[in-house]
Short mmCIF file of C-alpha atoms in Angstrom, two decimals:
data_model
loop_
_atom_site.label_atom_id
_atom_site.label_comp_id
_atom_site.label_asym_id
_atom_site.label_seq_id
_atom_site.Cartn_x
_atom_site.Cartn_y
_atom_site.Cartn_z
CA UNK A 1 -144.36 42.30 -89.15
CA UNK A 2 -143.15 45.77 -90.26
CA UNK A 3 -143.92 48.75 -88.17
CA UNK A 4 -142.84 52.57 -88.91
CA UNK A 5 -141.19 53.63 -85.69
CA UNK A 6 -139.24 56.57 -87.24
CA UNK A 7 -141.17 59.44 -85.18
CA UNK A 8 -140.29 57.72 -81.95
CA UNK A 9 -136.87 57.91 -80.01
CA UNK A 10 -133.88 55.54 -80.68
CA UNK A 11 -134.37 53.66 -77.27
CA UNK A 12 -138.00 52.80 -78.52
CA UNK A 13 -136.92 51.75 -81.96
CA UNK A 14 -134.12 49.76 -80.30
CA UNK A 15 -136.53 47.74 -77.78
CA UNK A 16 -139.18 47.19 -80.55
CA UNK A 17 -136.06 45.62 -82.93
CA UNK A 18 -135.40 43.25 -79.87
CA UNK A 19 -139.39 42.47 -79.52
CA UNK A 20 -139.44 41.56 -83.31
CA UNK A 21 -136.36 39.29 -82.98
CA UNK A 22 -137.91 37.77 -80.16
CA UNK A 23 -141.25 37.13 -82.09
CA UNK A 24 -139.47 35.88 -85.02
CA UNK A 25 -137.67 33.27 -82.73
CA UNK A 26 -140.62 32.39 -81.13
CA UNK A 27 -142.38 31.57 -84.25
CA UNK A 28 -139.29 29.73 -85.72
CA UNK A 29 -139.56 27.55 -82.45
CA UNK A 30 -143.28 26.73 -82.81
CA UNK A 31 -142.99 25.78 -86.46
CA UNK A 32 -139.52 23.62 -85.96
CA UNK A 33 -140.03 19.66 -85.45
CA UNK A 34 -136.18 20.21 -83.87
CA UNK A 35 -137.87 22.88 -81.61
CA UNK A 36 -140.84 20.43 -80.55
CA UNK A 37 -138.24 17.67 -79.53
CA UNK A 38 -136.38 19.95 -77.45
CA UNK A 39 -139.64 20.92 -75.74
CA UNK A 40 -140.16 17.37 -75.29
CA UNK A 41 -136.80 17.02 -73.74
CA UNK A 42 -137.30 19.67 -71.60
CA UNK A 43 -140.45 18.72 -70.15
CA UNK A 44 -139.34 15.06 -69.62
CA UNK A 45 -136.23 16.23 -67.87
CA UNK A 46 -138.38 18.10 -65.59
CA UNK A 47 -140.61 15.42 -64.79
CA UNK A 48 -137.57 12.88 -64.36
CA UNK A 49 -135.93 15.63 -62.09
CA UNK A 50 -139.40 16.12 -59.74
CA UNK A 51 -139.35 12.13 -59.42
CA UNK A 52 -135.92 11.80 -58.40
CA UNK A 53 -136.00 14.86 -55.84
CA UNK A 54 -138.92 13.19 -54.37
CA UNK A 55 -137.19 10.24 -53.46
CA UNK A 56 -133.76 11.83 -53.02
CA UNK A 57 -134.71 14.61 -50.40
CA UNK A 58 -136.11 12.16 -47.80
CA UNK A 59 -132.91 10.10 -47.91
CA UNK A 60 -130.44 12.84 -47.85
CA UNK A 61 -132.49 14.84 -44.89
CA UNK A 62 -132.56 11.66 -42.87
CA UNK A 63 -128.83 11.01 -43.78
CA UNK A 64 -127.58 14.58 -42.88
CA UNK A 65 -130.24 15.67 -39.99
CA UNK A 66 -128.34 15.45 -36.77
CA UNK A 67 -131.82 14.76 -35.06
CA UNK A 68 -131.06 16.30 -31.66
CA UNK A 69 -127.22 15.14 -31.60
CA UNK A 70 -124.73 17.77 -30.76
CA UNK A 71 -121.18 17.26 -31.84
CA UNK A 72 -118.57 19.01 -33.88
CA UNK A 73 -120.39 17.72 -37.03
CA UNK A 74 -123.62 19.39 -36.08
CA UNK A 75 -123.17 22.73 -37.60
CA UNK A 76 -121.78 21.69 -40.94
CA UNK A 77 -124.54 19.04 -41.25
CA UNK A 78 -127.03 21.54 -40.53
CA UNK A 79 -125.57 24.17 -42.86
CA UNK A 80 -125.65 21.37 -45.95
CA UNK A 81 -129.23 20.61 -44.97
CA UNK A 82 -130.50 24.01 -45.81
CA UNK A 83 -129.35 23.39 -49.54
CA UNK A 84 -131.90 20.56 -49.99
CA UNK A 85 -134.61 23.12 -52.12
CA UNK A 86 -131.83 23.27 -54.71
CA UNK A 87 -132.00 19.71 -55.62
CA UNK A 88 -135.04 19.85 -57.87
CA UNK A 89 -133.61 22.73 -60.15
CA UNK A 90 -129.99 21.70 -60.26
CA UNK A 91 -131.27 18.24 -61.16
CA UNK A 92 -133.28 19.43 -63.97
CA UNK A 93 -130.44 21.52 -64.93
CA UNK A 94 -127.98 18.74 -65.20
CA UNK A 95 -130.60 16.50 -67.00
CA UNK A 96 -131.57 19.21 -69.78
CA UNK A 97 -127.58 19.50 -70.22
CA UNK A 98 -127.54 15.97 -70.89
CA UNK A 99 -130.48 16.34 -73.32
CA UNK A 100 -128.85 19.31 -74.74
CA UNK A 101 -125.69 17.22 -75.97
CA UNK A 102 -128.04 14.34 -77.36
CA UNK A 103 -129.92 17.08 -79.49
CA UNK A 104 -127.10 19.04 -80.83
CA UNK A 105 -125.65 15.64 -81.93
CA UNK A 106 -129.10 14.99 -83.61
CA UNK A 107 -130.24 17.95 -84.98
CA UNK A 108 -127.01 20.33 -84.96
CA UNK A 109 -129.27 22.79 -82.82
CA UNK A 110 -130.06 23.06 -79.56
CA UNK A 111 -131.24 26.90 -78.92
CA UNK A 112 -134.73 25.93 -77.33
CA UNK A 113 -133.15 23.51 -74.92
CA UNK A 114 -130.34 25.77 -74.01
CA UNK A 115 -132.96 28.28 -73.10
CA UNK A 116 -134.74 25.89 -70.80
CA UNK A 117 -131.14 25.07 -69.26
CA UNK A 118 -130.69 28.80 -68.30
CA UNK A 119 -134.50 28.78 -67.08
CA UNK A 120 -133.58 25.92 -64.75
CA UNK A 121 -130.64 27.85 -63.32
CA UNK A 122 -132.69 31.04 -62.85
CA UNK A 123 -134.92 28.86 -60.78
CA UNK A 124 -132.08 27.46 -58.72
CA UNK A 125 -130.88 31.05 -58.14
CA UNK A 126 -134.75 32.08 -56.90
CA UNK A 127 -134.76 28.93 -54.59
CA UNK A 128 -131.35 29.96 -53.30
CA UNK A 129 -132.41 33.56 -52.49
CA UNK A 130 -135.96 32.81 -51.50
CA UNK A 131 -135.33 29.81 -49.14
CA UNK A 132 -131.69 29.58 -48.34
CA UNK A 133 -130.48 33.14 -47.41
CA UNK A 134 -131.43 34.39 -44.01
CA UNK A 135 -129.43 36.83 -43.71
CA UNK A 136 -131.78 40.36 -44.29
CA UNK A 137 -128.65 42.27 -46.24
CA UNK A 138 -127.60 39.19 -48.40
CA UNK A 139 -131.36 38.40 -48.94
CA UNK A 140 -131.85 42.02 -50.09
CA UNK A 141 -128.55 42.00 -52.27
CA UNK A 142 -129.99 38.53 -53.90
CA UNK A 143 -133.14 39.97 -54.49
CA UNK A 144 -132.28 43.21 -56.39
CA UNK A 145 -128.79 42.01 -57.75
CA UNK A 146 -128.28 38.51 -58.27
CA UNK A 147 -131.96 37.72 -59.49
CA UNK A 148 -131.82 40.23 -62.18
CA UNK A 149 -128.51 38.80 -63.29
CA UNK A 150 -129.82 35.31 -63.77
CA UNK A 151 -132.95 36.78 -65.44
CA UNK A 152 -130.78 38.29 -68.03
CA UNK A 153 -128.97 35.31 -68.39
CA UNK A 154 -132.05 33.21 -68.73
CA UNK A 155 -133.27 35.35 -71.79
CA UNK A 156 -129.56 35.69 -73.36
CA UNK A 157 -129.33 39.46 -72.70
CA UNK A 158 -126.16 39.11 -70.28
CA UNK A 159 -123.40 39.25 -72.84
CA UNK A 160 -125.26 42.19 -74.40
CA UNK A 161 -126.01 44.01 -71.17
CA UNK A 162 -122.57 43.72 -70.18
CA UNK A 163 -121.02 44.78 -73.51
CA UNK A 164 -123.24 47.95 -73.30
CA UNK A 165 -122.03 48.67 -69.77
CA UNK A 166 -118.16 47.98 -70.55
CA UNK A 167 -118.52 50.45 -73.61
CA UNK A 168 -120.06 53.24 -71.48
CA UNK A 169 -117.42 55.31 -69.81
CA UNK A 170 -117.67 58.09 -67.12
CA UNK A 171 -114.91 60.02 -65.44
CA UNK A 172 -114.12 61.94 -62.35
CA UNK A 173 -110.97 64.14 -62.75
CA UNK A 174 -108.18 62.07 -64.07
CA UNK A 175 -110.23 58.89 -62.95
CA UNK A 176 -111.95 57.25 -65.98
CA UNK A 177 -114.18 54.17 -65.57
CA UNK A 178 -116.92 51.96 -67.36
CA UNK A 179 -120.24 51.64 -65.84
CA UNK A 180 -119.67 47.91 -65.53
CA UNK A 181 -116.88 48.82 -63.10
CA UNK A 182 -119.79 50.58 -61.19
CA UNK A 183 -121.82 47.66 -61.16
CA UNK A 184 -119.26 45.32 -60.09
CA UNK A 185 -118.31 47.78 -57.53
CA UNK A 186 -121.61 47.69 -56.15
CA UNK A 187 -121.79 44.10 -56.20
CA UNK A 188 -118.20 43.38 -54.68
CA UNK A 189 -118.67 46.37 -52.26
CA UNK A 190 -121.89 45.12 -50.72
CA UNK A 191 -120.38 41.63 -50.19
CA UNK A 192 -117.17 43.14 -48.99
CA UNK A 193 -119.01 45.37 -46.60
CA UNK A 194 -121.05 42.26 -45.07
CA UNK A 195 -118.23 40.03 -45.00
CA UNK A 196 -115.93 42.90 -43.17
CA UNK A 197 -118.85 43.06 -40.84
CA UNK A 198 -119.29 39.66 -40.05
CA UNK A 199 -115.52 38.95 -39.80
CA UNK A 200 -114.96 41.71 -37.58
CA UNK A 201 -117.84 40.69 -35.05
CA UNK A 202 -116.48 37.03 -35.22
CA UNK A 203 -113.03 38.04 -34.31
CA UNK A 204 -113.99 40.48 -31.77
CA UNK A 205 -116.37 37.76 -30.02
CA UNK A 206 -113.04 35.63 -30.29
CA UNK A 207 -111.15 38.23 -28.66
CA UNK A 208 -113.49 38.87 -25.91
CA UNK A 209 -113.17 35.55 -24.68
CA UNK A 210 -109.13 35.73 -24.40
CA UNK A 211 -107.56 36.52 -20.97
CA UNK A 212 -106.01 40.09 -21.34
CA UNK A 213 -106.24 43.38 -19.84
CA UNK A 214 -109.39 45.23 -21.30
CA UNK A 215 -107.45 47.99 -22.90
CA UNK A 216 -105.03 45.52 -24.96
CA UNK A 217 -108.60 43.83 -25.89
CA UNK A 218 -110.07 46.80 -27.07
CA UNK A 219 -106.66 47.87 -28.93
CA UNK A 220 -106.68 44.38 -30.83
CA UNK A 221 -110.37 44.53 -31.68
CA UNK A 222 -109.93 48.26 -33.28
CA UNK A 223 -106.68 47.12 -35.03
CA UNK A 224 -108.41 44.04 -36.50
CA UNK A 225 -111.44 46.29 -37.76
CA UNK A 226 -109.14 48.95 -39.50
CA UNK A 227 -107.05 46.00 -41.21
CA UNK A 228 -110.35 44.11 -42.10
CA UNK A 229 -111.91 47.05 -43.71
CA UNK A 230 -108.39 48.43 -45.20
CA UNK A 231 -107.95 45.31 -47.03
CA UNK A 232 -111.62 45.43 -48.17
CA UNK A 233 -111.24 48.70 -49.63
CA UNK A 234 -108.04 47.74 -51.70
CA UNK A 235 -109.84 44.51 -53.04
CA UNK A 236 -112.68 46.90 -54.05
CA UNK A 237 -110.49 49.21 -55.83
CA UNK A 238 -108.85 46.33 -57.90
CA UNK A 239 -112.30 44.70 -58.52
CA UNK A 240 -113.36 48.24 -60.09
CA UNK A 241 -110.39 48.42 -62.02
CA UNK A 242 -109.29 51.82 -60.40
CA UNK A 243 -105.57 52.39 -60.40
CA UNK A 244 -104.66 53.36 -56.98
CA UNK A 245 -101.87 55.74 -58.31
CA UNK A 246 -104.74 57.76 -59.79
CA UNK A 247 -105.73 58.47 -56.07
CA UNK A 248 -102.77 60.15 -55.19
CA UNK A 249 -104.16 63.77 -55.59
CA UNK A 250 -107.23 62.50 -53.64
CA UNK A 251 -104.86 61.21 -51.03
CA UNK A 252 -102.93 64.68 -51.15
CA UNK A 253 -105.99 66.49 -50.45
CA UNK A 254 -106.98 64.28 -47.70
CA UNK A 255 -103.59 64.78 -46.04
CA UNK A 256 -103.89 68.44 -46.36
CA UNK A 257 -107.51 68.22 -44.85
CA UNK A 258 -106.45 66.55 -41.93
CA UNK A 259 -103.38 69.06 -41.56
CA UNK A 260 -106.12 71.76 -41.25
CA UNK A 261 -109.79 71.12 -41.03
CA UNK A 262 -109.38 67.57 -39.56
CA UNK A 263 -106.55 68.07 -37.32
CA UNK A 264 -109.03 67.44 -34.14
CA UNK A 265 -110.27 64.23 -35.49
CA UNK A 266 -106.74 62.91 -36.03
CA UNK A 267 -105.70 64.26 -32.38
CA UNK A 268 -108.58 62.42 -30.93
CA UNK A 269 -107.76 59.24 -32.92
CA UNK A 270 -104.07 59.14 -31.56
CA UNK A 271 -105.38 59.86 -28.15
CA UNK A 272 -107.34 56.71 -28.49
CA UNK A 273 -104.85 54.60 -29.46
CA UNK A 274 -102.50 56.20 -26.69
CA UNK A 275 -105.41 55.34 -23.93
CA UNK A 276 -105.87 51.93 -25.46
CA UNK A 277 -101.89 50.89 -25.42
CA UNK A 278 -101.87 52.80 -21.87
CA UNK A 279 -104.64 51.13 -20.55
CA UNK A 280 -104.77 54.01 -17.85
CA UNK A 281 -108.90 54.59 -18.67
CA UNK A 282 -110.67 51.80 -20.30
CA UNK A 283 -113.91 49.97 -20.69
CA UNK A 284 -115.39 49.27 -17.29
CA UNK A 285 -113.94 52.23 -15.25
CA UNK A 286 -115.55 54.97 -13.62
CA UNK A 287 -113.85 58.21 -14.36
CA UNK A 288 -114.21 62.27 -13.72
CA UNK A 289 -112.67 64.75 -15.61
CA UNK A 290 -112.08 68.47 -14.95
CA UNK A 291 -114.74 69.48 -16.88
CA UNK A 292 -117.12 67.98 -14.62
CA UNK A 293 -118.17 64.88 -16.88
CA UNK A 294 -117.99 61.96 -14.91
CA UNK A 295 -119.57 58.39 -15.27
CA UNK A 296 -118.57 54.74 -16.40
CA UNK A 297 -116.72 54.38 -19.66
CA UNK A 298 -119.21 51.84 -21.54
CA UNK A 299 -117.59 52.16 -24.96
CA UNK A 300 -114.39 53.67 -26.53
CA UNK A 301 -114.42 54.51 -30.30
CA UNK A 302 -111.79 55.87 -32.71
CA UNK A 303 -112.85 59.54 -31.80
CA UNK A 304 -114.43 59.51 -28.19
CA UNK A 305 -115.14 57.53 -25.26
CA UNK A 306 -119.03 57.07 -24.12
CA UNK A 307 -119.51 57.42 -20.40
CA UNK A 308 -122.88 56.44 -18.74
CA UNK A 309 -123.67 58.40 -15.65
CA UNK A 310 -125.97 57.01 -12.73
CA UNK A 311 -129.00 58.57 -13.89
CA UNK A 312 -128.53 56.65 -17.25
CA UNK A 313 -127.51 59.49 -19.21
CA UNK A 314 -124.62 58.94 -21.84
CA UNK A 315 -121.85 61.72 -22.46
CA UNK A 316 -119.43 61.71 -25.48
CA UNK A 317 -116.07 62.98 -24.21
CA UNK A 318 -113.24 63.42 -26.97
CA UNK A 319 -110.35 61.23 -26.37
CA UNK A 320 -108.25 64.30 -26.45
CA UNK A 321 -109.36 65.20 -23.03
CA UNK A 322 -108.15 61.97 -21.46
CA UNK A 323 -104.56 62.99 -22.48
CA UNK A 324 -104.44 66.95 -22.02
CA UNK A 325 -106.75 67.20 -18.86
CA UNK A 326 -106.62 65.69 -15.16
CA UNK A 327 -108.64 62.55 -14.91
CA UNK A 328 -109.79 60.56 -11.72
CA UNK A 329 -110.19 57.10 -12.18
CA UNK A 330 -112.29 55.67 -9.38
CA UNK A 331 -111.79 52.21 -11.41
CA UNK A 332 -115.02 50.63 -10.67
CA UNK A 333 -113.97 47.46 -12.02
CA UNK A 334 -113.50 46.02 -8.33
CA UNK A 335 -111.29 48.38 -6.75
CA UNK A 336 -111.48 49.33 -3.32
CA UNK A 337 -112.54 52.86 -2.32
CA UNK A 338 -112.70 54.52 0.99
CA UNK A 339 -115.83 56.52 2.26
CA UNK A 340 -117.01 58.26 5.23
CA UNK A 341 -120.34 58.80 6.92
CA UNK A 342 -120.67 61.61 9.50
CA UNK A 343 -122.82 61.84 12.52
CA UNK A 344 -122.99 63.33 16.14
CA UNK A 345 -124.02 62.56 19.49
CA UNK A 346 -125.46 64.35 22.48
CA UNK A 347 -122.89 66.04 25.02
CA UNK A 348 -124.36 64.09 27.56
CA UNK A 349 -122.78 60.57 26.06
CA UNK A 350 -119.94 58.78 27.09
CA UNK A 351 -117.76 59.44 23.98
CA UNK A 352 -115.41 56.73 24.82
CA UNK A 353 -118.06 54.00 23.86
CA UNK A 354 -118.98 55.14 20.63
CA UNK A 355 -116.00 54.27 18.41
CA UNK A 356 -116.10 50.54 19.52
CA UNK A 357 -119.90 50.52 18.96
CA UNK A 358 -120.12 52.00 15.55
CA UNK A 359 -116.95 50.22 14.39
CA UNK A 360 -118.40 46.91 15.27
CA UNK A 361 -122.06 47.58 13.79
CA UNK A 362 -120.34 48.62 10.24
CA UNK A 363 -118.31 45.96 10.13
CA UNK A 364 -121.12 43.34 10.09
CA UNK A 365 -122.00 45.08 6.53
CA UNK A 366 -121.53 42.55 3.82
CA UNK A 367 -120.09 44.91 1.25
CA UNK A 368 -117.67 46.55 3.96
CA UNK A 369 -114.16 45.57 3.57
CA UNK A 370 -111.61 44.69 6.26
CA UNK A 371 -108.50 45.21 3.98
CA UNK A 372 -106.68 47.49 3.25
CA UNK A 373 -108.41 48.90 6.47
CA UNK A 374 -111.40 47.96 8.68
CA UNK A 375 -114.09 50.41 9.55
CA UNK A 376 -112.70 53.25 11.55
CA UNK A 377 -114.77 55.70 13.69
CA UNK A 378 -113.03 59.18 14.56
CA UNK A 379 -114.01 62.16 16.55
CA UNK A 380 -113.99 65.07 14.24
CA UNK A 381 -114.86 67.93 16.84
CA UNK A 382 -117.20 69.57 19.29
CA UNK A 383 -120.40 71.24 17.66
CA UNK A 384 -122.75 73.60 18.64
CA UNK A 385 -125.48 71.17 19.15
CA UNK A 386 -123.48 67.85 19.82
CA UNK A 387 -120.05 65.94 19.32
CA UNK A 388 -119.11 65.22 15.72
CA UNK A 389 -118.07 61.56 14.72
CA UNK A 390 -117.36 60.05 11.32
CA UNK A 391 -116.93 56.46 10.24
CA UNK A 392 -114.34 55.66 7.62
CA UNK A 393 -115.01 52.19 5.55
CA UNK A 394 -113.73 50.72 2.34
CA UNK A 395 -115.92 48.96 -0.39
CA UNK A 396 -115.35 47.63 -3.77
CA UNK A 397 -117.22 49.80 -6.18
CA UNK A 398 -118.65 53.27 -5.91
CA UNK A 399 -121.28 54.74 -3.54
CA UNK A 400 -123.85 55.52 -5.92
CA UNK A 401 -125.98 53.90 -8.77
CA UNK A 402 -126.94 50.41 -7.74
CA UNK A 403 -124.66 50.61 -4.35
CA UNK A 404 -125.66 53.08 -1.52
CA UNK A 405 -123.09 52.13 0.92
CA UNK A 406 -122.93 55.47 2.93
CA UNK A 407 -126.98 55.26 3.34
CA UNK A 408 -126.58 51.60 4.39
CA UNK A 409 -123.89 52.60 6.75
CA UNK A 410 -125.88 55.72 8.23
CA UNK A 411 -128.97 53.16 8.77
CA UNK A 412 -126.40 51.17 10.87
CA UNK A 413 -125.25 54.06 12.87
CA UNK A 414 -128.83 55.16 13.62
CA UNK A 415 -129.85 51.57 14.85
CA UNK A 416 -126.45 51.01 16.87
CA UNK A 417 -127.04 54.29 18.89
CA UNK A 418 -130.40 53.62 19.56
CA UNK A 419 -129.67 50.23 20.45
CA UNK A 420 -127.04 51.33 23.17
CA UNK A 421 -129.38 54.45 24.15
CA UNK A 422 -127.20 57.05 22.72
CA UNK A 423 -129.14 60.22 21.61
CA UNK A 424 -128.57 61.89 18.33
CA UNK A 425 -128.87 65.67 19.08
CA UNK A 426 -131.04 68.12 17.42
CA UNK A 427 -129.88 71.79 17.08
CA UNK A 428 -130.28 73.80 20.43
CA UNK A 429 -129.79 77.30 21.05
CA UNK A 430 -129.70 79.40 24.47
CA UNK A 431 -131.17 82.99 24.21
CA UNK A 432 -130.18 85.65 26.73
CA UNK A 433 -131.88 88.80 26.83
CA UNK A 434 -130.05 91.73 28.08
CA UNK A 435 -131.85 94.28 30.73
CA UNK A 436 -134.75 91.38 31.09
CA UNK A 437 -137.95 91.24 29.60
CA UNK A 438 -140.16 94.35 29.14
CA UNK A 439 -142.60 95.06 31.78
CA UNK A 440 -146.46 94.42 30.55
CA UNK A 441 -148.56 97.95 30.47
CA UNK A 442 -150.80 98.01 33.33
CA UNK A 443 -154.42 97.96 32.73
CA UNK A 444 -156.49 101.11 33.60
CA UNK A 445 -160.10 100.92 35.07
#
């Protein structure tokens, strides 16, 4: 078959040439007795693999399946159990390999059966991506990277494509690398990113279970995270074939940028490390800054701390503010804080009875502490309308959000005063009119 393709672009001519080669190869296979014998061996190997897998899969499942038993071997057995869908294509691949050795010894040719063996391997990869990979990122990686590679290998074009990618070289500045390096970098980078995320989450969960100060725990988590992704970056550069010495110019540019444009980021990063080491403010503490920001620290990142206010808003505060400004740490993680509730009583009250009545009543609140000090009712002064008192009390936590300690105590004060017949005054004023009231005008008749 000859076609005149001179008027078409070179890429079209090249594709047409590959298509003609494939057509000639298929025609030679169809007309060759050796090829037909290889087709027969392929079909026989597949049917034998189907027969064996139908008997082998149930037996292996009954042997491996933990059947509700929970022990140290449960997780490994469940992990092995999910690979059972690979039995059929891998059996077909193995049996075809045996048949290939027989055919090559008889006919000194095995192109057809070699193609069938690669095809069974492609089916095994397809089953692995479809039935075994459960992680969404790994499944996406397998669908768009692993399956195309397996398909190219099955049709015998993998070496040709690899050679073309290796010969195509691109450069950025003084760094030069081939397209194959980019492909390897994409594959390795994706796997290293997923592995780094997975190992970081596993390590963080392990550190969170350890008994240590929250600040040290956060410091360890961040240190492990930087180490994991730092090692991943070095491995990725090695896989792509990039000489790290060639990055010296880029590293110098980054250093200059840190010295000028990124000094705030560097300052916040170092401040974050200092906070984690000292532990003066860590996750779970309630803090208030000079700038007016206040809330509970719910997360500390490399650049900033995340505060959650009692009204549900999140405030991002740079780490540097915790070092350079005054910070009030209420330490909401179980520390005791003192509050007071003010009230007034009538001037007709025997004020000597009020302290004992109020202190005893407030002490009955389940959240009010007796240590470091029990509730204390103090006389504060004589007001315009009544006598002013205040009861001081200690509680664990903060008087806001889910805890309304002052409100509870004021309810207790109200009920205690009512039960003892003590009046809470309202504002009263005495008005004196100098010269008396004006006389009403007399009516004229």
